[in-house]
Amino acid sequence: MGDSRIDLWTHPELAAAAVSEDWGAVFRAYRRLTGMSQTKLGERVGLAQPDVSDIERGRRRVTSAEVRQRIASGLDIPQRLRTGDVCTGEVPPVPALVLPGAGRDADVLERVTSVVGTGHRVDAPTLDWLDRLLAEHRRAEDHIGSRPLIDVMRQQLRTVIDLYAGARGPLADRVVRLASEHAQFLAWMAQDQAQTSAALAWYDRSHEWALEAGDANMSATTLSMKAHMAWSGGRGTRCVRLAEAARWSAPGASLGVQGMAAQMAARGHALNGDADAAYRGLDEAQMLISRAAEHPEDEPPWMYFYGETWFTLQSGMAALHLRDWRKAVEHLTVGLDALADGYRRDRTWYRACLAHALAGAGEAAQALSVAVASVQDAATVGRPHSWNELHATAALLHRRGAAEGHQLVSALREYD
């Protein structure tokens, strides 16, 4: 068939692999149909040959939005096959999710919404203790990452659900609200581990319970976090729609929660290359954040991380997508300098992004220094996202002919 990319994507095997975003299958089929080497394909999509090999063999998953965009652009994947951003008149404002089920916790919804008679009554001190415990686990996850906590939090949610049978009146509403918060945290941890189906199921579960409890803040937060997932998957239009839905569907949400939704929409616009819309959204988000900072007591407990520092880092991410390398370096550097040491996982992620921005700005030596300093934490608490971002940095350095690209690949291989 040769390298006729107009006809190439009519091949059923290649088209099916693209629609399902099975990038290993895409690479294998593309190379078989074109006779292209892994090195040449890597040059086309901005990856080093070892990365192409790892993706083909299933040893590396593509979770970076930037890498997905490079693959789609480099291989000229037709828009009709890019399922994440197809926009027709038939698509609803908030894309529906078709899920096979909620995984191995499929009985949770039935248990939390059905009253099972027991002799145990719930009291406020017990729920206060569970609130504090959840807050401690959230902060622990910032430092040790999500993997060690997932099973712990599943069991803790079961404890909350077991309390529902003995709850009456306002306490019953509070139990449902607490269950919603646990489900949202489980969703975030699944998302952090690139377990997309589980994360979507838990976000749906959390959103439903938030609506039952009348919790506008959590209802909006779950939609913003789904927008974050769409952004992570390179789906800019879906990200914008979900973020906008977070605002219009929960008008009673706090200023901070509204600000989070506004900046998520801005990041979606940045992913789509719409700089004007992105920067307008960021300006609005900053205004909301500043107003929220005047009354922190009005913000829900899971928003403890959200403030000027986090917003500055997110602005750096938007600039990174827009390839405004210098602005990305500036925002990420300022944000990292202000980020508390306890945020080990986030510090690792943003340092990997800073290395990427430095590589884009032509600062190869500095990019290598920042990246190498992040490798160990990326391997420990930053897989897969920080890890993939470091690989993307190595690929960018390699494409630009910088020797530092090979040095970073060597550093990464020590932890593969």
Coordinates of C-alpha atoms in Angstrom, one line a residue:
M1 CA 0.0 0.0 0.0
G2 CA 3.0 2.3 0.5
D3 CA 2.7 5.4 2.6
S4 CA -0.5 6.8 1.1
R5 CA -2.0 8.2 4.3
I6 CA -5.2 9.2 2.5
D7 CA -6.1 5.5 1.8
L8 CA -4.2 4.1 4.7
W9 CA -6.9 4.9 7.3
T10 CA -9.6 3.0 5.4
H11 CA -7.9 -0.2 6.4
P12 CA -10.3 -1.8 9.0
E13 CA -7.6 -3.0 11.3
L14 CA -5.8 0.3 11.5
A15 CA -9.1 2.3 11.7
A16 CA -10.4 0.1 14.6
A17 CA -7.1 0.5 16.5
A18 CA -7.3 4.3 16.2
V19 CA -10.9 4.5 17.3
S20 CA -10.2 2.3 20.4
E21 CA -7.0 4.3 21.0
D22 CA -4.9 1.1 21.1
W23 CA -1.7 2.8 20.2
G24 CA 0.4 -0.3 20.2
A25 CA -1.9 -1.8 17.6
V26 CA -1.9 1.4 15.7
F27 CA 1.9 1.4 15.5
R28 CA 2.2 -2.3 14.5
A29 CA -0.5 -2.0 11.8
Y30 CA 0.8 1.3 10.5
R31 CA 4.4 0.0 10.2
R32 CA 3.2 -3.3 8.6
L33 CA 1.1 -1.5 6.0
T34 CA 3.8 1.1 5.2
G35 CA 7.0 -0.8 5.7
M36 CA 8.2 1.9 8.0
S37 CA 10.8 1.3 10.7
Q38 CA 10.3 2.0 14.4
T39 CA 12.9 4.8 14.1
K40 CA 11.2 6.5 11.2
L41 CA 7.8 6.2 12.9
G42 CA 9.3 7.6 16.1
E43 CA 10.6 10.6 14.1
R44 CA 7.1 11.2 12.7
V45 CA 5.4 11.2 16.1
G46 CA 8.2 12.6 18.3
L47 CA 9.2 9.5 20.2
A48 CA 12.5 7.7 20.5
Q49 CA 12.8 4.3 19.0
P50 CA 12.8 2.5 22.3
D51 CA 9.6 4.2 23.3
V52 CA 7.9 3.1 20.0
S53 CA 9.1 -0.4 20.8
D54 CA 7.7 -0.3 24.3
I55 CA 4.3 1.0 23.2
E56 CA 4.1 -1.7 20.5
R57 CA 4.9 -4.5 23.0
G58 CA 2.5 -3.1 25.7
R59 CA 5.3 -2.2 28.1
R60 CA 4.4 1.4 28.0
R61 CA 0.9 3.0 28.0
V62 CA 0.2 6.3 26.3
T63 CA -1.6 8.5 28.8
S64 CA -0.1 11.9 28.1
A65 CA -2.4 14.2 26.2
E66 CA 0.6 15.7 24.4
V67 CA 1.8 12.3 23.2
R68 CA -1.7 11.4 21.9
Q69 CA -1.8 14.7 20.0
R70 CA 1.6 14.1 18.4
I71 CA 0.6 10.6 17.3
A72 CA -2.7 11.8 15.8
S73 CA -0.9 14.7 14.0
G74 CA 2.2 12.8 13.0
L75 CA 0.3 9.9 11.4
D76 CA -2.5 12.1 10.0
I77 CA -5.2 10.2 11.7
P78 CA -8.5 11.4 10.2
Q79 CA -10.8 13.5 12.4
R80 CA -13.6 10.9 12.0
L81 CA -11.4 8.3 13.9
R82 CA -10.5 10.7 16.7
T83 CA -13.4 9.7 18.9
G84 CA -12.6 12.0 21.8
D85 CA -13.2 15.3 20.0
V86 CA -15.7 14.4 17.3
C87 CA -18.3 17.3 17.4
T88 CA -21.6 16.9 15.6
G89 CA -25.0 18.2 16.1
E90 CA -26.0 14.9 17.7
V91 CA -23.6 15.1 20.6
P92 CA -25.3 16.2 23.8
P93 CA -23.7 19.1 25.9
V94 CA -22.5 16.6 28.4
P95 CA -21.4 13.4 26.6
A96 CA -23.1 10.3 28.0
L97 CA -21.0 7.5 29.4
V98 CA -21.8 3.9 28.5
L99 CA -20.2 1.8 31.2
P100 CA -20.4 -2.0 31.6
G101 CA -20.6 -1.7 35.4
A102 CA -18.7 -0.5 38.4
G103 CA -16.2 -3.3 38.5
R104 CA -15.7 -5.4 41.5
D105 CA -17.7 -3.1 43.8
A106 CA -20.9 -3.5 41.8
D107 CA -22.9 -4.1 45.0
V108 CA -22.1 -0.7 46.6
L109 CA -24.9 1.3 45.0
E110 CA -27.5 -1.2 46.1
R111 CA -26.1 -1.3 49.6
V112 CA -26.0 2.4 50.1
T113 CA -29.5 3.0 48.7
S114 CA -31.3 0.2 50.5
V115 CA -32.1 0.2 54.2
V116 CA -31.0 -3.0 55.9
G117 CA -32.4 -3.3 59.4
T118 CA -29.8 -3.4 62.1
G119 CA -29.7 -2.5 65.8
H120 CA -26.8 -0.1 65.4
R121 CA -27.5 3.7 65.3
V122 CA -25.2 6.2 63.8
D123 CA -24.1 9.2 65.8
A124 CA -22.4 12.5 64.9
P125 CA -19.1 11.8 66.6
T126 CA -18.6 8.7 64.5
L127 CA -19.2 10.7 61.3
D128 CA -16.9 13.5 62.5
W129 CA -14.2 10.9 63.0
L130 CA -14.7 9.5 59.5
D131 CA -14.5 13.0 58.1
R132 CA -11.2 13.6 59.8
L133 CA -9.9 10.2 58.6
L134 CA -10.8 10.9 55.0
A135 CA -9.0 14.3 55.2
E136 CA -5.8 12.6 56.6
H137 CA -5.9 10.0 53.8
R138 CA -6.2 12.7 51.2
R139 CA -3.1 14.4 52.5
A140 CA -1.2 11.1 52.8
E141 CA -2.0 10.4 49.1
D142 CA -0.3 13.7 48.2
H143 CA 2.9 12.4 49.6
I144 CA 2.9 8.6 49.0
G145 CA 0.7 8.4 45.9
S146 CA -2.5 6.5 45.3
R147 CA -1.3 2.9 45.0
P148 CA -0.9 2.1 48.7
L149 CA -4.3 3.7 49.6
I150 CA -6.8 2.3 47.1
D151 CA -7.6 -0.9 49.0
V152 CA -7.7 1.0 52.3
M153 CA -10.2 3.5 50.9
R154 CA -12.4 0.7 49.4
Q155 CA -12.7 -0.8 52.8
Q156 CA -13.4 2.6 54.4
L157 CA -16.2 3.2 52.0
R158 CA -17.7 -0.1 52.9
T159 CA -17.7 1.0 56.5
V160 CA -19.5 4.2 55.6
I161 CA -22.1 2.3 53.6
D162 CA -22.7 -0.1 56.5
L163 CA -23.5 2.9 58.7
Y164 CA -26.4 3.9 56.4
A165 CA -28.7 1.3 57.7
G166 CA -28.6 2.8 61.2
A167 CA -28.8 6.5 60.1
R168 CA -31.9 8.6 60.6
G169 CA -32.9 12.1 59.5
P170 CA -30.1 14.5 58.8
L171 CA -27.5 11.9 59.7
A172 CA -28.7 9.7 56.8
D173 CA -28.0 12.6 54.4
R174 CA -24.7 13.1 56.0
V175 CA -23.8 9.5 55.5
V176 CA -24.7 9.7 51.8
R177 CA -22.6 12.9 51.5
L178 CA -19.7 11.1 53.1
A179 CA -20.1 8.1 50.8
S180 CA -20.0 10.6 47.8
E181 CA -16.7 12.1 49.1
H182 CA -15.2 8.6 49.4
A183 CA -16.3 7.6 45.9
Q184 CA -14.8 10.8 44.5
F185 CA -11.5 10.1 46.2
L186 CA -11.5 6.5 44.9
A187 CA -12.2 7.9 41.4
W188 CA -9.3 10.3 41.7
M189 CA -6.9 7.5 42.7
A190 CA -8.1 5.2 39.9
Q191 CA -7.6 8.1 37.5
D192 CA -4.1 8.7 38.9
Q193 CA -3.3 5.0 38.1
A194 CA -4.8 5.4 34.5
Q195 CA -7.6 3.0 35.4
T196 CA -10.1 5.0 33.2
S197 CA -13.2 2.7 33.4
A198 CA -13.0 2.4 37.2
A199 CA -12.5 6.1 37.6
L200 CA -15.5 7.0 35.4
A201 CA -17.6 4.5 37.3
W202 CA -16.6 6.0 40.7
Y203 CA -17.2 9.5 39.5
D204 CA -20.7 8.6 38.3
R205 CA -21.3 6.9 41.7
S206 CA -20.1 10.0 43.5
H207 CA -22.1 12.4 41.4
E208 CA -25.3 10.4 42.0
W209 CA -24.8 10.4 45.7
A210 CA -23.9 14.1 45.7
L211 CA -27.2 14.8 44.0
E212 CA -29.1 12.6 46.5
A213 CA -27.4 14.5 49.4
G214 CA -28.0 17.9 47.8
D215 CA -24.3 18.6 47.7
A216 CA -23.7 21.1 44.9
N217 CA -20.0 21.4 45.6
M218 CA -19.4 17.6 45.1
S219 CA -21.8 17.4 42.2
A220 CA -19.8 20.1 40.4
T221 CA -16.4 18.7 41.5
T222 CA -17.1 15.3 39.9
L223 CA -17.9 16.9 36.6
S224 CA -14.7 19.0 36.8
M225 CA -12.7 15.9 37.6
K226 CA -14.2 14.1 34.6
A227 CA -13.1 17.2 32.6
H228 CA -9.6 16.6 33.9
M229 CA -9.8 13.0 32.7
A230 CA -10.8 14.2 29.3
W231 CA -7.9 16.7 29.3
S232 CA -5.5 13.9 30.3
G233 CA -6.7 11.8 27.3
G234 CA -6.2 14.7 24.9
R235 CA -10.0 15.4 24.4
G236 CA -10.2 19.1 24.5
T237 CA -13.8 19.5 23.4
R238 CA -15.1 17.0 25.9
C239 CA -13.0 18.7 28.6
V240 CA -14.6 22.1 27.9
R241 CA -18.1 20.7 27.8
L242 CA -17.8 18.8 31.1
A243 CA -16.2 21.8 32.8
E244 CA -18.9 24.1 31.6
A245 CA -21.5 21.6 32.8
A246 CA -19.9 21.7 36.2
R247 CA -20.9 25.4 36.5
W248 CA -24.3 25.5 35.0
S249 CA -25.5 22.3 36.6
A250 CA -24.6 23.3 40.1
P251 CA -25.1 27.1 40.5
G252 CA -24.9 26.8 44.3
A253 CA -21.3 25.7 44.2
S254 CA -18.6 27.6 46.1
L255 CA -16.4 30.2 44.4
G256 CA -13.4 27.9 44.6
V257 CA -15.3 25.0 43.0
Q258 CA -16.5 27.4 40.3
G259 CA -12.9 28.5 39.8
M260 CA -11.7 25.0 39.4
A261 CA -14.3 24.4 36.7
A262 CA -13.3 27.7 34.9
Q263 CA -9.7 26.7 34.8
M264 CA -10.5 23.2 33.6
A265 CA -12.4 24.7 30.6
A266 CA -9.5 27.0 30.0
R267 CA -7.1 24.0 29.8
G268 CA -9.5 22.3 27.4
H269 CA -9.4 25.4 25.1
A270 CA -5.6 25.3 25.4
L271 CA -5.5 21.7 24.4
N272 CA -7.6 22.7 21.3
G273 CA -5.1 25.4 20.5
D274 CA -7.5 28.3 21.2
A275 CA -5.2 30.7 23.1
D276 CA -7.7 33.5 23.4
A277 CA -10.4 31.3 25.0
A278 CA -7.8 29.7 27.2
Y279 CA -6.4 33.0 28.6
R280 CA -9.9 34.4 29.0
G281 CA -10.9 31.4 31.0
L282 CA -7.8 31.6 33.1
D283 CA -8.5 35.3 33.9
E284 CA -12.0 34.4 35.1
A285 CA -10.7 31.5 37.1
Q286 CA -8.1 33.7 38.8
M287 CA -10.8 36.2 39.7
L288 CA -12.9 33.5 41.3
I289 CA -9.9 32.1 43.2
S290 CA -9.1 35.5 44.6
R291 CA -12.7 36.0 45.8
A292 CA -12.7 32.5 47.3
A293 CA -9.5 33.2 49.2
E294 CA -11.3 35.9 51.1
H295 CA -13.7 33.3 52.7
P296 CA -11.9 30.0 52.9
E297 CA -14.4 28.7 55.4
D298 CA -17.0 28.5 52.6
E299 CA -14.9 26.0 50.6
P300 CA -15.5 22.2 50.9
P301 CA -12.8 20.2 52.7
W302 CA -11.5 18.5 49.6
M303 CA -10.5 21.9 48.1
Y304 CA -7.7 22.3 50.6
F305 CA -5.1 22.1 47.7
Y306 CA -6.8 24.8 45.6
G307 CA -5.3 28.2 45.7
E308 CA -3.0 30.7 44.0
T309 CA -0.1 28.2 43.9
W310 CA -2.2 25.4 42.3
F311 CA -3.7 27.9 39.8
T312 CA -0.2 29.2 38.8
L313 CA 0.8 25.6 38.1
Q314 CA -2.3 24.9 36.0
S315 CA -1.6 28.1 34.1
G316 CA 1.8 26.7 33.3
M317 CA 0.1 23.5 32.0
A318 CA -2.2 25.6 29.7
A319 CA 0.9 27.5 28.3
L320 CA 2.6 24.1 27.8
H321 CA -0.2 22.9 25.6
L322 CA -0.1 26.2 23.6
R323 CA 3.6 25.7 23.2
D324 CA 4.2 29.1 24.9
W325 CA 7.4 27.6 26.3
R326 CA 8.7 30.6 28.1
K327 CA 5.4 31.4 29.8
A328 CA 5.1 27.7 30.8
V329 CA 8.6 27.7 32.3
E330 CA 7.8 30.9 34.2
H331 CA 4.5 29.7 35.7
L332 CA 5.8 26.2 36.5
T333 CA 8.9 27.6 38.2
V334 CA 7.0 30.1 40.3
G335 CA 4.4 27.4 41.3
L336 CA 6.9 24.8 42.2
D337 CA 8.9 27.3 44.3
A338 CA 5.7 27.9 46.3
L339 CA 4.5 24.3 46.5
A340 CA 4.8 22.7 49.9
D341 CA 7.1 19.7 50.3
G342 CA 4.2 17.5 51.4
Y343 CA 2.9 17.5 47.8
R344 CA 5.4 14.9 46.7
R345 CA 3.3 13.4 43.9
D346 CA 2.3 16.8 42.5
R347 CA 5.8 18.2 42.8
T348 CA 7.0 15.2 40.7
W349 CA 4.4 15.8 38.0
Y350 CA 5.0 19.5 37.7
R351 CA 8.8 19.1 37.7
A352 CA 8.4 16.7 34.8
C353 CA 6.2 19.3 33.0
L354 CA 8.8 21.9 33.7
A355 CA 11.5 19.7 32.2
H356 CA 9.3 19.4 29.1
A357 CA 8.8 23.2 28.9
L358 CA 12.5 23.8 29.3
A359 CA 13.2 21.4 26.5
G360 CA 10.7 23.2 24.3
A361 CA 12.3 26.5 25.1
G362 CA 15.7 25.2 23.9
E363 CA 17.2 24.9 27.4
A364 CA 18.4 21.3 27.0
A365 CA 20.9 21.2 29.8
Q366 CA 18.5 22.6 32.3
A367 CA 15.7 20.3 31.1
L368 CA 18.0 17.3 31.7
S369 CA 18.9 18.5 35.1
V370 CA 15.3 19.0 36.2
A371 CA 14.2 15.7 34.6
V372 CA 17.0 13.6 36.1
A373 CA 16.2 15.0 39.6
S374 CA 12.6 13.8 39.1
V375 CA 13.3 10.3 37.8
Q376 CA 13.3 8.4 41.1
D377 CA 10.1 10.0 42.4
A378 CA 8.4 9.6 39.1
A379 CA 9.2 5.9 39.2
T380 CA 8.0 5.6 42.8
V381 CA 4.9 7.8 43.0
G382 CA 4.5 9.3 39.6
R383 CA 3.7 6.3 37.3
P384 CA 2.2 6.5 34.8
H385 CA 1.7 10.3 34.2
S386 CA 5.0 11.8 35.5
W387 CA 6.9 8.9 34.0
N388 CA 5.3 9.4 30.6
E389 CA 6.0 13.1 30.7
L390 CA 9.7 12.5 31.3
H391 CA 9.6 10.2 28.2
A392 CA 8.0 12.9 26.3
T393 CA 10.7 15.3 27.4
A394 CA 13.4 12.8 26.2
A395 CA 11.6 12.5 22.9
L396 CA 11.5 16.3 22.4
L397 CA 15.2 16.6 23.2
H398 CA 15.9 13.8 20.8
R399 CA 13.9 15.4 18.0
R400 CA 15.9 18.6 18.4
G401 CA 19.2 16.7 18.2
A402 CA 20.2 17.4 21.8
A403 CA 22.5 14.8 23.3
E404 CA 20.7 15.3 26.6
G405 CA 17.8 13.3 25.1
H406 CA 19.9 10.1 25.1
Q407 CA 21.2 10.9 28.6
L408 CA 17.6 11.1 29.9
V409 CA 16.6 7.9 28.2
S410 CA 19.6 6.2 29.9
A411 CA 18.5 7.6 33.3
L412 CA 14.9 6.4 32.7
R413 CA 16.0 2.9 31.8
E414 CA 17.5 2.4 35.2
Y415 CA 14.0 2.3 36.6
D416 CA 12.2 0.5 33.8

